[in-house]
């Protein structure tokens, strides 16, 4: 096998679809001579990157399957007048992160590749609630019309990227807060803060955050979570883009479907094995 190393890896966002990345990486990583020096990640892709490089991916996946198997709905309108969230996602997401990360896991992440997580800061000229609507409108317009790998519209109107290294997190709780800030997607989550200011899903700026590791150079592996037209993927001799071999059936914010999650993970494993075979010669 051609045991090509990748200097960096990019974990795209995609909610529950990101389980594909775990399966893919678990099949491919043992056949690489060395791990990457840096990892760029966003939203749920940031969670998956931290799961695999902490060594706790299997534990996290098992817990997430178990807890979503006990959650019958993604929306609870009956909670409207009870003073509790209408959406269960934040609690489930946070509990999964805190189950996966303890002091040992955090130390392993600090010793591993530099995982850099992207979040979005809203424009200074608008209120957070308006920024949320505006940001997701920009994202949907650009996705529907052009489906670019790296969107530009949100930044053009004032949304700003912020990249934070996992190495700056001193506790598992702080790491969970960072990942949740990068995943902040109202109404599934409330508007969240990072360091006292509003933070939104980093995917509004770039759901495939190469900007987080573009200073590293060398060969980069991109782990995408949805299928792009091949003409949408940039041509670069040192960039390898991998995407699911078929559309993933589970939706990003489906927290009721452990079978769909397992199917997504297994597809990642299949695609990882196929990738290895394609490098054998």
Tab-separated table of C-alpha atoms in Angstrom:
chain	number	residue	atom	x	y	z
A	1	UNK	CA	0.000	0.000	0.000
A	2	UNK	CA	1.082	3.564	-0.700
A	3	UNK	CA	1.398	4.731	2.907
A	4	UNK	CA	1.012	8.395	2.080
A	5	UNK	CA	1.088	10.748	5.020
A	6	UNK	CA	-1.127	13.787	5.300
A	7	UNK	CA	0.335	16.827	6.998
A	8	UNK	CA	-3.152	18.039	7.864
A	9	UNK	CA	-6.747	16.814	7.853
A	10	UNK	CA	-9.952	18.843	7.565
A	11	UNK	CA	-13.138	17.597	9.253
A	12	UNK	CA	-16.129	19.303	7.629
A	13	UNK	CA	-19.322	20.044	9.526
A	14	UNK	CA	-22.554	18.195	8.981
A	15	UNK	CA	-24.202	17.233	12.260
A	16	UNK	CA	-25.107	13.572	12.528
A	17	UNK	CA	-23.676	13.002	9.046
A	18	UNK	CA	-20.221	13.462	10.574
A	19	UNK	CA	-20.387	9.899	11.919
A	20	UNK	CA	-19.142	9.019	8.418
A	21	UNK	CA	-15.830	10.711	9.255
A	22	UNK	CA	-15.293	8.490	12.293
A	23	UNK	CA	-15.780	5.299	10.301
A	24	UNK	CA	-13.566	6.533	7.464
A	25	UNK	CA	-10.735	7.681	9.726
A	26	UNK	CA	-10.740	4.517	11.822
A	27	UNK	CA	-10.164	2.477	8.657
A	28	UNK	CA	-7.497	4.744	7.180
A	29	UNK	CA	-5.482	5.980	10.167
A	30	UNK	CA	-3.731	2.656	10.974
A	31	UNK	CA	-2.262	2.619	7.455
A	32	UNK	CA	-0.648	6.035	7.702
A	33	UNK	CA	2.993	6.233	8.773
A	34	UNK	CA	2.416	9.280	10.941
A	35	UNK	CA	-0.570	11.222	12.131
A	36	UNK	CA	-1.260	14.762	10.864
A	37	UNK	CA	0.421	17.764	12.445
A	38	UNK	CA	-2.729	19.868	12.356
A	39	UNK	CA	-6.476	19.366	12.024
A	40	UNK	CA	-9.012	21.950	10.901
A	41	UNK	CA	-12.536	21.266	12.093
A	42	UNK	CA	-15.922	22.888	12.482
A	43	UNK	CA	-19.237	22.171	14.178
A	44	UNK	CA	-19.934	18.435	14.594
A	45	UNK	CA	-16.779	17.727	12.589
A	46	UNK	CA	-14.872	19.288	15.490
A	47	UNK	CA	-16.533	16.824	17.863
A	48	UNK	CA	-15.599	13.892	15.623
A	49	UNK	CA	-11.996	15.082	15.298
A	50	UNK	CA	-11.687	15.299	19.070
A	51	UNK	CA	-13.349	11.912	19.489
A	52	UNK	CA	-10.903	10.115	17.194
A	53	UNK	CA	-7.718	11.863	18.353
A	54	UNK	CA	-8.616	11.375	22.023
A	55	UNK	CA	-9.042	7.660	21.354
A	56	UNK	CA	-12.628	7.756	22.637
A	57	UNK	CA	-14.563	7.655	19.368
A	58	UNK	CA	-16.086	4.225	19.990
A	59	UNK	CA	-17.221	5.248	23.471
A	60	UNK	CA	-18.733	8.498	22.186
A	61	UNK	CA	-20.515	6.813	19.295
A	62	UNK	CA	-21.956	4.120	21.555
A	63	UNK	CA	-23.229	6.712	24.025
A	64	UNK	CA	-24.750	8.879	21.279
A	65	UNK	CA	-26.535	5.886	19.761
A	66	UNK	CA	-27.874	4.879	23.162
A	67	UNK	CA	-29.112	8.335	24.154
A	68	UNK	CA	-30.695	9.113	20.770
A	69	UNK	CA	-32.379	5.723	20.872
A	70	UNK	CA	-34.191	6.906	24.015
A	71	UNK	CA	-35.160	10.254	22.477
A	72	UNK	CA	-38.425	9.889	20.520
A	73	UNK	CA	-38.647	13.377	18.981
A	74	UNK	CA	-36.490	16.203	17.667
A	75	UNK	CA	-39.063	18.826	18.671
A	76	UNK	CA	-41.248	19.029	21.788
A	77	UNK	CA	-43.946	21.705	21.260
A	78	UNK	CA	-45.587	20.675	24.533
A	79	UNK	CA	-42.624	22.252	26.339
A	80	UNK	CA	-43.577	25.726	25.148
A	81	UNK	CA	-45.222	26.728	28.420
A	82	UNK	CA	-43.128	24.577	30.740
A	83	UNK	CA	-39.986	26.689	30.751
A	84	UNK	CA	-37.859	23.889	29.261
A	85	UNK	CA	-36.253	23.677	25.804
A	86	UNK	CA	-38.357	22.809	22.777
A	87	UNK	CA	-35.365	21.060	21.212
A	88	UNK	CA	-33.387	18.308	23.005
A	89	UNK	CA	-30.221	18.744	20.968
A	90	UNK	CA	-28.077	20.915	23.239
A	91	UNK	CA	-28.449	18.673	26.280
A	92	UNK	CA	-27.810	15.494	24.284
A	93	UNK	CA	-24.841	17.042	22.477
A	94	UNK	CA	-23.268	18.409	25.663
A	95	UNK	CA	-23.751	15.138	27.553
A	96	UNK	CA	-22.114	13.201	24.721
A	97	UNK	CA	-19.100	15.516	24.760
A	98	UNK	CA	-18.684	15.341	28.531
A	99	UNK	CA	-19.031	11.557	28.430
A	100	UNK	CA	-16.248	11.306	25.845
A	101	UNK	CA	-13.808	13.797	27.364
A	102	UNK	CA	-12.123	13.486	30.727
A	103	UNK	CA	-8.742	14.731	31.952
A	104	UNK	CA	-6.873	11.859	30.290
A	105	UNK	CA	-8.633	12.421	26.977
A	106	UNK	CA	-7.833	16.122	27.120
A	107	UNK	CA	-4.155	15.430	27.798
A	108	UNK	CA	-4.061	13.085	24.820
A	109	UNK	CA	-5.597	15.783	22.640
A	110	UNK	CA	-2.981	18.274	23.857
A	111	UNK	CA	-0.195	15.834	22.889
A	112	UNK	CA	-1.720	15.036	19.507
A	113	UNK	CA	-2.132	17.152	16.379
A	114	UNK	CA	-3.090	20.777	16.803
A	115	UNK	CA	-6.883	20.673	16.383
A	116	UNK	CA	-8.090	24.110	15.350
A	117	UNK	CA	-11.816	24.777	15.551
A	118	UNK	CA	-13.661	27.410	13.537
A	119	UNK	CA	-16.567	29.462	14.886
A	120	UNK	CA	-18.413	32.426	13.403
A	121	UNK	CA	-18.697	35.864	14.970
A	122	UNK	CA	-21.741	37.865	13.796
A	123	UNK	CA	-21.443	41.326	12.217
A	124	UNK	CA	-20.962	44.124	14.715
A	125	UNK	CA	-23.822	46.095	13.157
A	126	UNK	CA	-26.629	43.660	13.932
A	127	UNK	CA	-28.270	42.001	16.928
A	128	UNK	CA	-27.614	38.287	17.555
A	129	UNK	CA	-31.149	37.191	16.653
A	130	UNK	CA	-31.025	39.054	13.346
A	131	UNK	CA	-27.503	37.751	12.692
A	132	UNK	CA	-28.702	34.173	13.101
A	133	UNK	CA	-31.433	34.606	10.490
A	134	UNK	CA	-29.154	36.531	8.144
A	135	UNK	CA	-26.313	34.043	8.436
A	136	UNK	CA	-28.397	31.009	7.671
A	137	UNK	CA	-30.148	32.830	4.833
A	138	UNK	CA	-26.753	33.555	3.251
A	139	UNK	CA	-25.716	29.938	3.734
A	140	UNK	CA	-28.875	28.538	2.127
A	141	UNK	CA	-28.801	30.964	-0.805
A	142	UNK	CA	-25.189	30.196	-1.662
A	143	UNK	CA	-25.655	26.458	-1.114
A	144	UNK	CA	-28.746	26.359	-3.372
A	145	UNK	CA	-27.357	28.497	-6.185
A	146	UNK	CA	-23.690	27.550	-6.326
A	147	UNK	CA	-23.003	24.772	-3.773
A	148	UNK	CA	-19.411	26.011	-3.341
A	149	UNK	CA	-16.948	24.131	-1.191
A	150	UNK	CA	-15.924	27.386	0.515
A	151	UNK	CA	-18.780	29.945	0.787
A	152	UNK	CA	-18.024	33.665	0.614
A	153	UNK	CA	-21.311	35.506	1.037
A	154	UNK	CA	-21.457	35.556	4.844
A	155	UNK	CA	-17.989	37.067	5.168
A	156	UNK	CA	-18.801	39.601	2.458
A	157	UNK	CA	-21.552	41.089	4.637
A	158	UNK	CA	-19.575	41.158	7.854
A	159	UNK	CA	-19.528	37.732	9.499
A	160	UNK	CA	-16.077	37.017	10.917
A	161	UNK	CA	-14.141	33.777	11.451
A	162	UNK	CA	-12.464	32.927	14.726
A	163	UNK	CA	-10.192	29.913	15.075
A	164	UNK	CA	-9.437	28.420	18.490
A	165	UNK	CA	-6.963	25.636	19.241
A	166	UNK	CA	-8.084	22.734	21.404
A	167	UNK	CA	-4.736	23.117	23.171
A	168	UNK	CA	-6.072	26.322	24.742
A	169	UNK	CA	-8.798	24.358	26.560
A	170	UNK	CA	-7.709	23.558	30.108
A	171	UNK	CA	-10.687	21.431	31.155
A	172	UNK	CA	-13.052	18.968	29.446
A	173	UNK	CA	-15.879	21.395	30.175
A	174	UNK	CA	-14.061	24.179	28.335
A	175	UNK	CA	-13.485	21.878	25.359
A	176	UNK	CA	-17.192	21.015	25.295
A	177	UNK	CA	-18.026	24.737	25.347
A	178	UNK	CA	-15.707	25.346	22.385
A	179	UNK	CA	-17.261	22.588	20.282
A	180	UNK	CA	-20.770	23.730	21.170
A	181	UNK	CA	-19.906	27.324	20.224
A	182	UNK	CA	-18.651	26.105	16.842
A	183	UNK	CA	-21.934	24.166	16.461
A	184	UNK	CA	-24.340	26.913	17.568
A	185	UNK	CA	-27.328	26.578	15.244
A	186	UNK	CA	-30.537	28.176	16.550
A	187	UNK	CA	-33.258	27.062	17.032
A	188	UNK	CA	-31.731	23.605	17.630
A	189	UNK	CA	-29.436	25.262	20.161
A	190	UNK	CA	-29.875	28.596	21.909
A	191	UNK	CA	-27.565	31.435	20.943
A	192	UNK	CA	-24.274	30.634	22.702
A	193	UNK	CA	-21.329	32.745	23.858
A	194	UNK	CA	-17.605	32.168	23.680
A	195	UNK	CA	-15.430	34.425	25.827
A	196	UNK	CA	-18.392	36.688	26.490
A	197	UNK	CA	-19.440	37.281	22.882
A	198	UNK	CA	-21.971	35.600	20.618
A	199	UNK	CA	-20.618	32.649	18.654
A	200	UNK	CA	-22.421	30.879	15.822
A	201	UNK	CA	-21.808	27.729	13.822
A	202	UNK	CA	-18.480	28.002	12.014
A	203	UNK	CA	-20.097	26.449	8.965
A	204	UNK	CA	-21.731	29.802	8.218
A	205	UNK	CA	-18.258	31.031	7.268
A	206	UNK	CA	-16.864	27.781	5.894
A	207	UNK	CA	-18.217	24.281	6.411
A	208	UNK	CA	-14.913	22.864	5.110
A	209	UNK	CA	-12.485	24.973	7.165
A	210	UNK	CA	-9.228	24.834	5.256
A	211	UNK	CA	-8.517	28.350	6.526
A	212	UNK	CA	-7.821	26.793	9.937
A	213	UNK	CA	-4.755	24.926	8.671
A	214	UNK	CA	-3.728	26.739	5.474
A	215	UNK	CA	-0.469	27.852	7.107
A	216	UNK	CA	0.684	24.254	7.613
A	217	UNK	CA	1.358	23.308	4.004
A	218	UNK	CA	1.934	19.807	2.715
A	219	UNK	CA	-0.660	17.208	1.832
A	220	UNK	CA	-4.176	17.727	3.150
A	221	UNK	CA	-7.008	15.219	3.418
A	222	UNK	CA	-10.520	16.693	3.379
A	223	UNK	CA	-13.282	14.604	4.965
A	224	UNK	CA	-16.555	15.934	3.563
A	225	UNK	CA	-19.985	14.883	4.807
A	226	UNK	CA	-22.143	15.502	1.766
A	227	UNK	CA	-21.674	14.926	-1.912
A	228	UNK	CA	-20.386	17.764	-4.081
A	229	UNK	CA	-20.274	17.973	-7.833
A	230	UNK	CA	-16.715	17.130	-8.852
A	231	UNK	CA	-16.441	20.450	-10.667
A	232	UNK	CA	-17.126	22.149	-7.309
A	233	UNK	CA	-14.005	20.616	-5.773
A	234	UNK	CA	-10.810	22.647	-6.236
A	235	UNK	CA	-7.990	21.062	-8.187
A	236	UNK	CA	-4.802	20.987	-6.138
A	237	UNK	CA	-1.972	18.453	-6.393
A	238	UNK	CA	-1.622	18.117	-2.603
A	239	UNK	CA	-5.320	18.113	-1.671
A	240	UNK	CA	-7.337	14.898	-1.464
A	241	UNK	CA	-11.104	15.260	-1.158
A	242	UNK	CA	-13.101	12.331	0.163
A	243	UNK	CA	-16.878	12.330	0.327
A	244	UNK	CA	-19.511	9.675	1.035
A	245	UNK	CA	-19.941	7.273	-1.857
A	246	UNK	CA	-23.708	7.729	-1.656
A	247	UNK	CA	-25.936	10.372	-0.079
A	248	UNK	CA	-26.185	9.982	3.686
A	249	UNK	CA	-29.773	9.388	4.709
A	250	UNK	CA	-29.677	10.755	8.259
A	251	UNK	CA	-30.248	14.509	8.516
A	252	UNK	CA	-27.876	16.830	10.342
A	253	UNK	CA	-30.046	17.425	13.388
A	254	UNK	CA	-31.782	14.056	13.628
A	255	UNK	CA	-31.237	12.959	17.233
A	256	UNK	CA	-33.798	10.129	17.103
A	257	UNK	CA	-32.185	7.716	14.682
A	258	UNK	CA	-29.446	5.439	16.071
A	259	UNK	CA	-29.890	3.042	13.134
A	260	UNK	CA	-29.235	5.883	10.680
A	261	UNK	CA	-26.208	6.904	12.689
A	262	UNK	CA	-24.808	3.371	12.563
A	263	UNK	CA	-25.481	3.163	8.817
A	264	UNK	CA	-23.582	6.425	8.328
A	265	UNK	CA	-20.649	5.176	10.392
A	266	UNK	CA	-20.550	1.870	8.493
A	267	UNK	CA	-20.619	3.725	5.170
A	268	UNK	CA	-17.572	5.637	6.358
A	269	UNK	CA	-15.815	2.366	7.103
A	270	UNK	CA	-16.699	1.006	3.663
A	271	UNK	CA	-15.454	4.146	1.961
A	272	UNK	CA	-12.300	4.091	4.110
A	273	UNK	CA	-11.528	0.536	3.049
A	274	UNK	CA	-12.156	1.479	-0.580
A	275	UNK	CA	-9.769	4.409	-0.187
A	276	UNK	CA	-7.073	2.112	1.186
A	277	UNK	CA	-7.507	-0.297	-1.687
A	278	UNK	CA	-7.236	2.533	-4.195
A	279	UNK	CA	-3.818	3.373	-2.703
A	280	UNK	CA	-2.568	-0.209	-2.930
A	281	UNK	CA	-0.177	-0.819	-5.782
